PDB file of C-alpha atoms in Angstrom:
ATOM      1  CA  MET A 240     -45.192  72.489 -63.299  1.00  0.00           C
ATOM      2  CA  ALA A 241     -43.750  72.204 -66.792  1.00  0.00           C
ATOM      3  CA  ARG A 242     -44.150  75.921 -67.224  1.00  0.00           C
ATOM      4  CA  SER A 243     -42.151  76.587 -64.048  1.00  0.00           C
ATOM      5  CA  LYS A 244     -39.285  74.406 -65.248  1.00  0.00           C
ATOM      6  CA  THR A 245     -39.212  76.156 -68.597  1.00  0.00           C
ATOM      7  CA  THR A 246     -39.112  79.569 -66.958  1.00  0.00           C
ATOM      8  CA  THR A 247     -36.261  78.524 -64.655  1.00  0.00           C
ATOM      9  CA  LYS A 248     -34.275  77.075 -67.526  1.00  0.00           C
ATOM     10  CA  SER A 249     -34.777  80.234 -69.571  1.00  0.00           C
ATOM     11  CA  ALA A 250     -33.574  82.467 -66.738  1.00  0.00           C
ATOM     12  CA  ARG A 251     -30.548  80.311 -66.040  1.00  0.00           C
ATOM     13  CA  GLY A 252     -29.571  80.208 -69.709  1.00  0.00           C
ATOM     14  CA  ALA A 253     -29.512  83.970 -70.081  1.00  0.00           C
ATOM     15  CA  SER A 254     -26.355  86.026 -69.735  1.00  0.00           C
ATOM     16  CA  ILE A 255     -26.103  89.084 -67.476  1.00  0.00           C
ATOM     17  CA  PRO A 256     -26.734  91.604 -70.288  1.00  0.00           C
ATOM     18  CA  GLU A 257     -29.680  89.446 -71.460  1.00  0.00           C
ATOM     19  CA  ALA A 258     -31.235  89.457 -68.016  1.00  0.00           C
ATOM     20  CA  LEU A 259     -30.794  93.201 -67.806  1.00  0.00           C
ATOM     21  CA  SER A 260     -32.208  93.776 -71.274  1.00  0.00           C
ATOM     22  CA  GLN A 261     -35.622  92.721 -69.968  1.00  0.00           C
ATOM     23  CA  THR A 262     -35.839  96.165 -68.353  1.00  0.00           C
ATOM     24  CA  ASP A 263     -33.999  98.056 -71.088  1.00  0.00           C
ATOM     25  CA  PRO A 264     -34.581  96.926 -74.684  1.00  0.00           C
ATOM     26  CA  ASP A 265     -31.536  98.848 -75.893  1.00  0.00           C
ATOM     27  CA  THR A 266     -29.120  97.015 -73.601  1.00  0.00           C
ATOM     28  CA  ASP A 267     -26.632  94.848 -75.502  1.00  0.00           C
ATOM     29  CA  ILE A 268     -27.116  91.076 -75.547  1.00  0.00           C
ATOM     30  CA  ALA A 269     -24.265  88.627 -75.002  1.00  0.00           C
ATOM     31  CA  ASP A 270     -23.988  84.860 -75.238  1.00  0.00           C
ATOM     32  CA  SER A 271     -21.711  84.413 -72.234  1.00  0.00           C
ATOM     33  CA  GLU A 272     -21.754  82.574 -68.940  1.00  0.00           C
ATOM     34  CA  SER A 273     -25.100  81.486 -67.548  1.00  0.00           C
ATOM     35  CA  LEU A 274     -26.465  82.904 -64.297  1.00  0.00           C
ATOM     36  CA  ASP A 275     -26.767  80.900 -61.127  1.00  0.00           C
ATOM     37  CA  ASP A 276     -29.277  81.707 -58.384  1.00  0.00           C
ATOM     38  CA  GLU A 277     -26.865  84.042 -56.578  1.00  0.00           C
ATOM     39  CA  GLU A 278     -26.176  86.033 -59.763  1.00  0.00           C
ATOM     40  CA  LEU A 279     -29.911  86.317 -60.480  1.00  0.00           C
ATOM     41  CA  ASP A 280     -30.501  87.660 -56.970  1.00  0.00           C
ATOM     42  CA  SER A 281     -27.646  90.142 -57.488  1.00  0.00           C
ATOM     43  CA  VAL A 282     -29.242  91.406 -60.713  1.00  0.00           C
ATOM     44  CA  ASP A 283     -32.608  91.826 -59.004  1.00  0.00           C
ATOM     45  CA  GLN A 284     -31.205  93.627 -55.953  1.00  0.00           C
ATOM     46  CA  HIS A 285     -28.663  95.720 -57.818  1.00  0.00           C
ATOM     47  CA  PRO A 286     -30.154  96.565 -61.238  1.00  0.00           C
ATOM     48  CA  MET A 287     -27.803  98.060 -63.769  1.00  0.00           C
ATOM     49  CA  PRO A 288     -28.402 101.717 -64.670  1.00  0.00           C
ATOM     50  CA  THR A 289     -30.487 102.446 -67.752  1.00  0.00           C
ATOM     51  CA  GLY A 290     -30.645 105.463 -70.031  1.00  0.00           C
ATOM     52  CA  TRP A 291     -28.620 106.893 -72.893  1.00  0.00           C
ATOM     53  CA  ARG A 292     -25.617 107.796 -70.718  1.00  0.00           C
ATOM     54  CA  HIS A 293     -25.045 104.159 -69.803  1.00  0.00           C
ATOM     55  CA  ARG A 294     -25.459 102.617 -73.268  1.00  0.00           C
ATOM     56  CA  SER A 295     -22.861 101.487 -75.736  1.00  0.00           C
ATOM     57  CA  THR A 296     -23.592 104.211 -78.307  1.00  0.00           C
ATOM     58  CA  TRP A 297     -22.751 107.102 -75.994  1.00  0.00           C
ATOM     59  CA  LEU A 298     -19.905 105.478 -74.057  1.00  0.00           C
ATOM     60  CA  TYR A 299     -18.036 104.132 -77.060  1.00  0.00           C
ATOM     61  CA  LEU A 300     -18.583 107.376 -78.975  1.00  0.00           C
ATOM     62  CA  VAL A 301     -16.831 109.264 -76.161  1.00  0.00           C
ATOM     63  CA  TYR A 302     -14.165 106.566 -76.162  1.00  0.00           C
ATOM     64  CA  LEU A 303     -13.712 106.908 -79.932  1.00  0.00           C
ATOM     65  CA  ILE A 304     -13.388 110.706 -79.801  1.00  0.00           C
ATOM     66  CA  ALA A 305     -10.817 110.496 -77.007  1.00  0.00           C
ATOM     67  CA  SER A 306      -8.903 107.785 -78.879  1.00  0.00           C
ATOM     68  CA  PHE A 307      -8.891 109.864 -82.055  1.00  0.00           C
ATOM     69  CA  ALA A 308      -7.522 112.880 -80.175  1.00  0.00           C
ATOM     70  CA  ALA A 309      -4.862 110.658 -78.614  1.00  0.00           C
ATOM     71  CA  ILE A 310      -3.724 109.156 -81.910  1.00  0.00           C
ATOM     72  CA  VAL A 311      -3.526 112.608 -83.511  1.00  0.00           C
ATOM     73  CA  ALA A 312      -1.309 113.741 -80.637  1.00  0.00           C
ATOM     74  CA  SER A 313       0.803 110.590 -81.047  1.00  0.00           C
ATOM     75  CA  PHE A 314       1.292 111.223 -84.770  1.00  0.00           C
ATOM     76  CA  ILE A 315       2.340 114.820 -84.122  1.00  0.00           C
ATOM     77  CA  LEU A 316       4.770 113.743 -81.403  1.00  0.00           C
ATOM     78  CA  SER A 317       6.201 111.116 -83.772  1.00  0.00           C
ATOM     79  CA  ALA A 318       6.709 113.735 -86.491  1.00  0.00           C
ATOM     80  CA  ASP A 319       8.357 116.063 -83.969  1.00  0.00           C
ATOM     81  CA  ALA A 320      10.694 113.261 -82.891  1.00  0.00           C
ATOM     82  CA  LEU A 321      11.793 112.704 -86.490  1.00  0.00           C
ATOM     83  CA  TYR A 322      12.219 116.433 -87.080  1.00  0.00           C
ATOM     84  CA  SER A 323      14.312 116.816 -83.921  1.00  0.00           C
ATOM     85  CA  ALA A 324      16.501 113.885 -84.982  1.00  0.00           C
ATOM     86  CA  ARG A 325      17.156 115.529 -88.358  1.00  0.00           C
ATOM     87  CA  HIS A 326      17.496 119.062 -86.980  1.00  0.00           C
ATOM     88  CA  PRO A 327      18.887 118.780 -83.442  1.00  0.00           C
ATOM     89  CA  ASP A 328      19.279 122.538 -82.986  1.00  0.00           C
ATOM     90  CA  ALA A 329      15.911 123.543 -84.444  1.00  0.00           C
ATOM     91  CA  MET A 330      12.977 124.622 -82.314  1.00  0.00           C
ATOM     92  CA  LEU A 331       9.618 122.943 -82.615  1.00  0.00           C
ATOM     93  CA  ASP A 332       6.351 124.775 -83.210  1.00  0.00           C
ATOM     94  CA  CYS A 333       5.188 124.044 -79.676  1.00  0.00           C
ATOM     95  CA  ASP A 334       8.254 125.615 -78.047  1.00  0.00           C
ATOM     96  CA  ILE A 335       6.517 128.597 -76.449  1.00  0.00           C
ATOM     97  CA  ASN A 336       8.834 129.429 -73.574  1.00  0.00           C
ATOM     98  CA  ALA A 337      11.302 127.785 -71.212  1.00  0.00           C
ATOM     99  CA  LYS A 338       8.539 125.903 -69.407  1.00  0.00           C
ATOM    100  CA  VAL A 339       6.277 124.989 -72.330  1.00  0.00           C
ATOM    101  CA  SER A 340       8.801 123.316 -74.601  1.00  0.00           C
ATOM    102  CA  CYS A 341       8.301 120.159 -76.641  1.00  0.00           C
ATOM    103  CA  SER A 342      11.994 120.130 -77.548  1.00  0.00           C
ATOM    104  CA  THR A 343      13.076 119.891 -73.923  1.00  0.00           C
ATOM    105  CA  VAL A 344      10.738 116.983 -73.296  1.00  0.00           C
ATOM    106  CA  ALA A 345      11.667 115.241 -76.562  1.00  0.00           C
ATOM    107  CA  GLN A 346      15.374 115.374 -75.724  1.00  0.00           C
ATOM    108  CA  SER A 347      14.918 113.777 -72.297  1.00  0.00           C
ATOM    109  CA  TRP A 348      15.529 110.068 -71.694  1.00  0.00           C
ATOM    110  CA  GLN A 349      11.899 109.726 -70.580  1.00  0.00           C
ATOM    111  CA  ALA A 350      10.791 110.345 -74.167  1.00  0.00           C
ATOM    112  CA  GLU A 351      12.441 107.105 -75.299  1.00  0.00           C
ATOM    113  CA  ILE A 352      12.239 104.573 -72.500  1.00  0.00           C
ATOM    114  CA  ILE A 353      12.145 101.518 -74.795  1.00  0.00           C
ATOM    115  CA  LYS A 354      15.646 100.614 -75.883  1.00  0.00           C
ATOM    116  CA  LEU A 355      17.016  97.589 -77.729  1.00  0.00           C
ATOM    117  CA  GLY A 356      20.793  97.689 -77.706  1.00  0.00           C
ATOM    118  CA  ASN A 357      21.829 100.918 -79.399  1.00  0.00           C
ATOM    119  CA  LEU A 358      18.345 101.478 -80.762  1.00  0.00           C
ATOM    120  CA  SER A 359      15.759 103.583 -78.980  1.00  0.00           C
ATOM    121  CA  PHE A 360      12.145 104.189 -79.900  1.00  0.00           C
ATOM    122  CA  PRO A 361      10.132 107.348 -79.171  1.00  0.00           C
ATOM    123  CA  ASN A 362       7.179 106.752 -76.881  1.00  0.00           C
ATOM    124  CA  ALA A 363       4.859 108.209 -79.506  1.00  0.00           C
ATOM    125  CA  TYR A 364       5.412 105.199 -81.785  1.00  0.00           C
ATOM    126  CA  PHE A 365       3.933 102.921 -79.157  1.00  0.00           C
ATOM    127  CA  GLY A 366       1.186 105.457 -78.623  1.00  0.00           C
ATOM    128  CA  ILE A 367       0.165 105.109 -82.271  1.00  0.00           C
ATOM    129  CA  ALA A 368       0.055 101.320 -81.940  1.00  0.00           C
ATOM    130  CA  ALA A 369      -1.945 101.404 -78.706  1.00  0.00           C
ATOM    131  CA  GLU A 370      -4.432 104.021 -79.892  1.00  0.00           C
ATOM    132  CA  SER A 371      -5.051 102.043 -83.080  1.00  0.00           C
ATOM    133  CA  VAL A 372      -6.183  99.131 -80.904  1.00  0.00           C
ATOM    134  CA  PHE A 373      -8.328 101.425 -78.754  1.00  0.00           C
ATOM    135  CA  ILE A 374      -9.999 102.911 -81.846  1.00  0.00           C
ATOM    136  CA  THR A 375     -10.800  99.399 -83.060  1.00  0.00           C
ATOM    137  CA  ILE A 376     -12.379  98.582 -79.693  1.00  0.00           C
ATOM    138  CA  ALA A 377     -14.418 101.797 -79.879  1.00  0.00           C
ATOM    139  CA  VAL A 378     -15.740 100.965 -83.346  1.00  0.00           C
ATOM    140  CA  LEU A 379     -16.678  97.451 -82.272  1.00  0.00           C
ATOM    141  CA  GLY A 380     -18.397  98.870 -79.214  1.00  0.00           C
ATOM    142  CA  LEU A 381     -20.396 101.281 -81.360  1.00  0.00           C
ATOM    143  CA  SER A 382     -21.470  98.252 -83.376  1.00  0.00           C
ATOM    144  CA  ARG A 383     -23.098  96.865 -80.199  1.00  0.00           C
ATOM    145  CA  VAL A 384     -20.563  94.069 -79.865  1.00  0.00           C
ATOM    146  CA  VAL A 385     -20.427  92.467 -76.421  1.00  0.00           C
ATOM    147  CA  PHE A 386     -16.899  91.140 -75.997  1.00  0.00           C
ATOM    148  CA  PRO A 387     -15.876  87.872 -74.359  1.00  0.00           C
ATOM    149  CA  ARG A 388     -15.114  88.444 -70.698  1.00  0.00           C
ATOM    150  CA  TRP A 389     -11.388  87.864 -71.119  1.00  0.00           C
ATOM    151  CA  PHE A 390     -11.215  90.393 -73.961  1.00  0.00           C
ATOM    152  CA  ALA A 391     -13.184  93.056 -72.063  1.00  0.00           C
ATOM    153  CA  LEU A 392     -10.912  92.583 -69.057  1.00  0.00           C
ATOM    154  CA  CYS A 393      -7.743  92.773 -71.178  1.00  0.00           C
ATOM    155  CA  ALA A 394      -9.019  95.937 -72.893  1.00  0.00           C
ATOM    156  CA  TRP A 395      -9.645  97.564 -69.519  1.00  0.00           C
ATOM    157  CA  LEU A 396      -6.233  96.512 -68.177  1.00  0.00           C
ATOM    158  CA  GLY A 397      -4.562  97.819 -71.344  1.00  0.00           C
ATOM    159  CA  ASN A 398      -6.236 101.184 -70.927  1.00  0.00           C
ATOM    160  CA  LEU A 399      -5.251 101.226 -67.244  1.00  0.00           C
ATOM    161  CA  ALA A 400      -1.625 100.595 -68.221  1.00  0.00           C
ATOM    162  CA  ALA A 401      -1.786 103.445 -70.751  1.00  0.00           C
ATOM    163  CA  LEU A 402      -3.261 105.738 -68.084  1.00  0.00           C
ATOM    164  CA  LEU A 403      -0.571 104.923 -65.517  1.00  0.00           C
ATOM    165  CA  TYR A 404       2.114 105.443 -68.143  1.00  0.00           C
ATOM    166  CA  ALA A 405       0.650 108.830 -69.145  1.00  0.00           C
ATOM    167  CA  TYR A 406       0.571 109.938 -65.504  1.00  0.00           C
ATOM    168  CA  TRP A 407       4.139 108.786 -64.971  1.00  0.00           C
ATOM    169  CA  LEU A 408       5.214 110.930 -67.915  1.00  0.00           C
ATOM    170  CA  LEU A 409       3.246 113.869 -66.486  1.00  0.00           C
ATOM    171  CA  SER A 410       4.999 113.501 -63.130  1.00  0.00           C
ATOM    172  CA  GLN A 411       8.356 113.400 -64.905  1.00  0.00           C
ATOM    173  CA  SER A 412       7.507 116.545 -66.856  1.00  0.00           C
ATOM    174  CA  LEU A 413       6.374 118.421 -63.752  1.00  0.00           C
ATOM    175  CA  PHE A 414       9.017 117.372 -61.248  1.00  0.00           C
ATOM    176  CA  VAL A 415      12.048 116.032 -63.149  1.00  0.00           C
ATOM    177  CA  ILE A 416      12.262 117.471 -66.668  1.00  0.00           C
ATOM    178  CA  ASN A 417      10.680 120.761 -65.541  1.00  0.00           C
ATOM    179  CA  ALA A 418       9.088 121.317 -68.935  1.00  0.00           C
ATOM    180  CA  LEU A 419       5.665 120.638 -70.404  1.00  0.00           C
ATOM    181  CA  CYS A 420       4.728 119.423 -73.861  1.00  0.00           C
ATOM    182  CA  PRO A 421       1.242 120.554 -74.989  1.00  0.00           C
ATOM    183  CA  TRP A 422       0.750 117.463 -77.125  1.00  0.00           C
ATOM    184  CA  CYS A 423       1.756 115.236 -74.204  1.00  0.00           C
ATOM    185  CA  ILE A 424      -0.796 117.037 -72.028  1.00  0.00           C
ATOM    186  CA  LEU A 425      -3.471 116.431 -74.681  1.00  0.00           C
ATOM    187  CA  LEU A 426      -2.496 112.768 -74.819  1.00  0.00           C
ATOM    188  CA  MET A 427      -2.702 112.498 -71.038  1.00  0.00           C
ATOM    189  CA  PHE A 428      -6.171 114.047 -70.850  1.00  0.00           C
ATOM    190  CA  SER A 429      -7.377 111.923 -73.784  1.00  0.00           C
ATOM    191  CA  THR A 430      -6.169 108.781 -72.043  1.00  0.00           C
ATOM    192  CA  THR A 431      -7.984 109.875 -68.891  1.00  0.00           C
ATOM    193  CA  ILE A 432     -11.279 110.309 -70.768  1.00  0.00           C
ATOM    194  CA  GLN A 433     -10.705 106.959 -72.461  1.00  0.00           C
ATOM    195  CA  PHE A 434     -10.307 105.233 -69.128  1.00  0.00           C
ATOM    196  CA  MET A 435     -13.432 106.866 -67.693  1.00  0.00           C
ATOM    197  CA  ALA A 436     -15.577 105.868 -70.684  1.00  0.00           C
ATOM    198  CA  LEU A 437     -14.203 102.339 -70.976  1.00  0.00           C
ATOM    199  CA  SER A 438     -14.566 101.678 -67.244  1.00  0.00           C
ATOM    200  CA  HIS A 439     -18.196 102.777 -67.485  1.00  0.00           C
ATOM    201  CA  ALA A 440     -18.832 100.603 -70.558  1.00  0.00           C
ATOM    202  CA  THR A 441     -17.080  97.607 -69.015  1.00  0.00           C
ATOM    203  CA  VAL A 442     -19.639  97.628 -66.199  1.00  0.00           C
ATOM    204  CA  THR A 443     -22.883  98.708 -67.867  1.00  0.00           C
ATOM    205  CA  VAL A 444     -22.384  97.253 -71.363  1.00  0.00           C
ATOM    206  CA  GLN A 445     -19.962  94.371 -71.029  1.00  0.00           C
ATOM    207  CA  GLY A 446     -21.356  93.118 -67.721  1.00  0.00           C
ATOM    208  CA  LEU A 447     -18.106  93.014 -65.753  1.00  0.00           C
ATOM    209  CA  PRO A 448     -17.577  92.190 -62.995  1.00  0.00           C
ATOM    210  CA  ALA A 449     -20.026  89.320 -62.583  1.00  0.00           C
ATOM    211  CA  HIS A 450     -21.414  90.802 -59.354  1.00  0.00           C
ATOM    212  CA  PRO A 451     -21.547  94.578 -60.009  1.00  0.00           C
ATOM    213  CA  ARG A 452     -23.397  95.661 -56.836  1.00  0.00           C
ATOM    214  CA  LYS A 453     -21.522  98.778 -55.659  1.00  0.00           C
ATOM    215  CA  LEU A 454     -20.419  99.644 -59.195  1.00  0.00           C
ATOM    216  CA  ALA A 455     -24.009  99.413 -60.437  1.00  0.00           C
ATOM    217  CA  THR A 456     -25.102 101.814 -57.695  1.00  0.00           C
ATOM    218  CA  TYR A 457     -22.121 104.068 -58.400  1.00  0.00           C
ATOM    219  CA  TYR A 458     -23.133 104.586 -62.021  1.00  0.00           C
ATOM    220  CA  ARG A 459     -26.879 104.517 -61.424  1.00  0.00           C
ATOM    221  CA  LEU A 460     -26.660 107.406 -58.937  1.00  0.00           C
ATOM    222  CA  GLY A 461     -24.396 109.398 -61.261  1.00  0.00           C
ATOM    223  CA  ALA A 462     -21.538 109.480 -58.764  1.00  0.00           C
ATOM    224  CA  ASP A 463     -19.137 108.874 -61.635  1.00  0.00           C
ATOM    225  CA  LEU A 464     -19.892 112.339 -63.036  1.00  0.00           C
ATOM    226  CA  LEU A 465     -18.786 113.994 -59.804  1.00  0.00           C
ATOM    227  CA  VAL A 466     -15.674 111.847 -59.537  1.00  0.00           C
ATOM    228  CA  ASP A 467     -14.702 112.469 -63.179  1.00  0.00           C
ATOM    229  CA  VAL A 468     -15.101 116.243 -62.889  1.00  0.00           C
ATOM    230  CA  VAL A 469     -13.118 116.398 -59.643  1.00  0.00           C
ATOM    231  CA  TRP A 470     -10.489 114.134 -61.207  1.00  0.00           C
ATOM    232  CA  VAL A 471      -9.934 116.431 -64.216  1.00  0.00           C
ATOM    233  CA  ILE A 472     -10.004 119.593 -62.088  1.00  0.00           C
ATOM    234  CA  ALA A 473      -7.428 118.077 -59.730  1.00  0.00           C
ATOM    235  CA  ILE A 474      -5.027 117.417 -62.624  1.00  0.00           C
ATOM    236  CA  ILE A 475      -5.457 120.939 -63.980  1.00  0.00           C
ATOM    237  CA  ALA A 476      -4.963 122.384 -60.497  1.00  0.00           C
ATOM    238  CA  LEU A 477      -1.779 120.342 -60.009  1.00  0.00           C
ATOM    239  CA  ILE A 478      -0.307 121.608 -63.284  1.00  0.00           C
ATOM    240  CA  LEU A 479      -1.194 125.213 -62.460  1.00  0.00           C
ATOM    241  CA  VAL A 480       0.135 125.016 -58.907  1.00  0.00           C
ATOM    242  CA  VAL A 481       3.454 123.551 -60.015  1.00  0.00           C
ATOM    243  CA  ASP A 482       4.058 125.468 -63.246  1.00  0.00           C
ATOM    244  CA  GLY A 483       1.243 127.999 -63.587  1.00  0.00           C
ATOM    245  CA  SER A 484       3.377 131.112 -63.153  1.00  0.00           C
ATOM    246  CA  ALA A 485       5.957 129.880 -65.668  1.00  0.00           C
ATOM    247  CA  ILE A 486       3.404 128.719 -68.207  1.00  0.00           C
ATOM    248  CA  PHE A 487       1.861 132.157 -68.590  1.00  0.00           C
ATOM    249  CA  ALA A 488       5.093 134.078 -68.208  1.00  0.00           C
TER     250      ALA A 488
END
């Protein structure tokens, strides 16, 4: 009888990642909210996926590489913005033709949507700030840190905001500005990969949401791979359909 009580207390005192780590020794351990009976049943019926593709090392490494590519693109765009301000009539290195032109994009109002009075700030400056935070999150994730739930949620929401912003800029480039910036395209794809990796890690590493169920099955069956590939192909197809003939002209 005493043994039964001890076992129950031990199970209830464990966090979601701790309960899952009983089946996967490499799963991260967190000291977070305790499990009630319903959560324990959810873990048993919907086990989280195991294997290298679902662990912190792989997911946050992909996230780090994508974040590094994004911050490099942001630095280059920032340098181009300064160069254009000093030499308004000069062409940039990425001005290939009328359609692929960084100068055209940089001179549009969409390139500086944050304004304070008479001051305006290039979007790339905020990109540098955001990507610095994302790189920090990636490094912490590689260190097997399990974040507090509020922090993991805020990180995911921040990356979602960055993704929506990148897609808004893409839509403006395709349908309003009628010009494409190669570095902006790189930044958009990097942000997309970031979001894919962080969403995966938020579920399988950070243990959010509390009742994964369908998300656990989604990643365990590898459906995310199909969705991610179709997602990227759809973006490429959209760019080629809209501007393909002009890009390679």
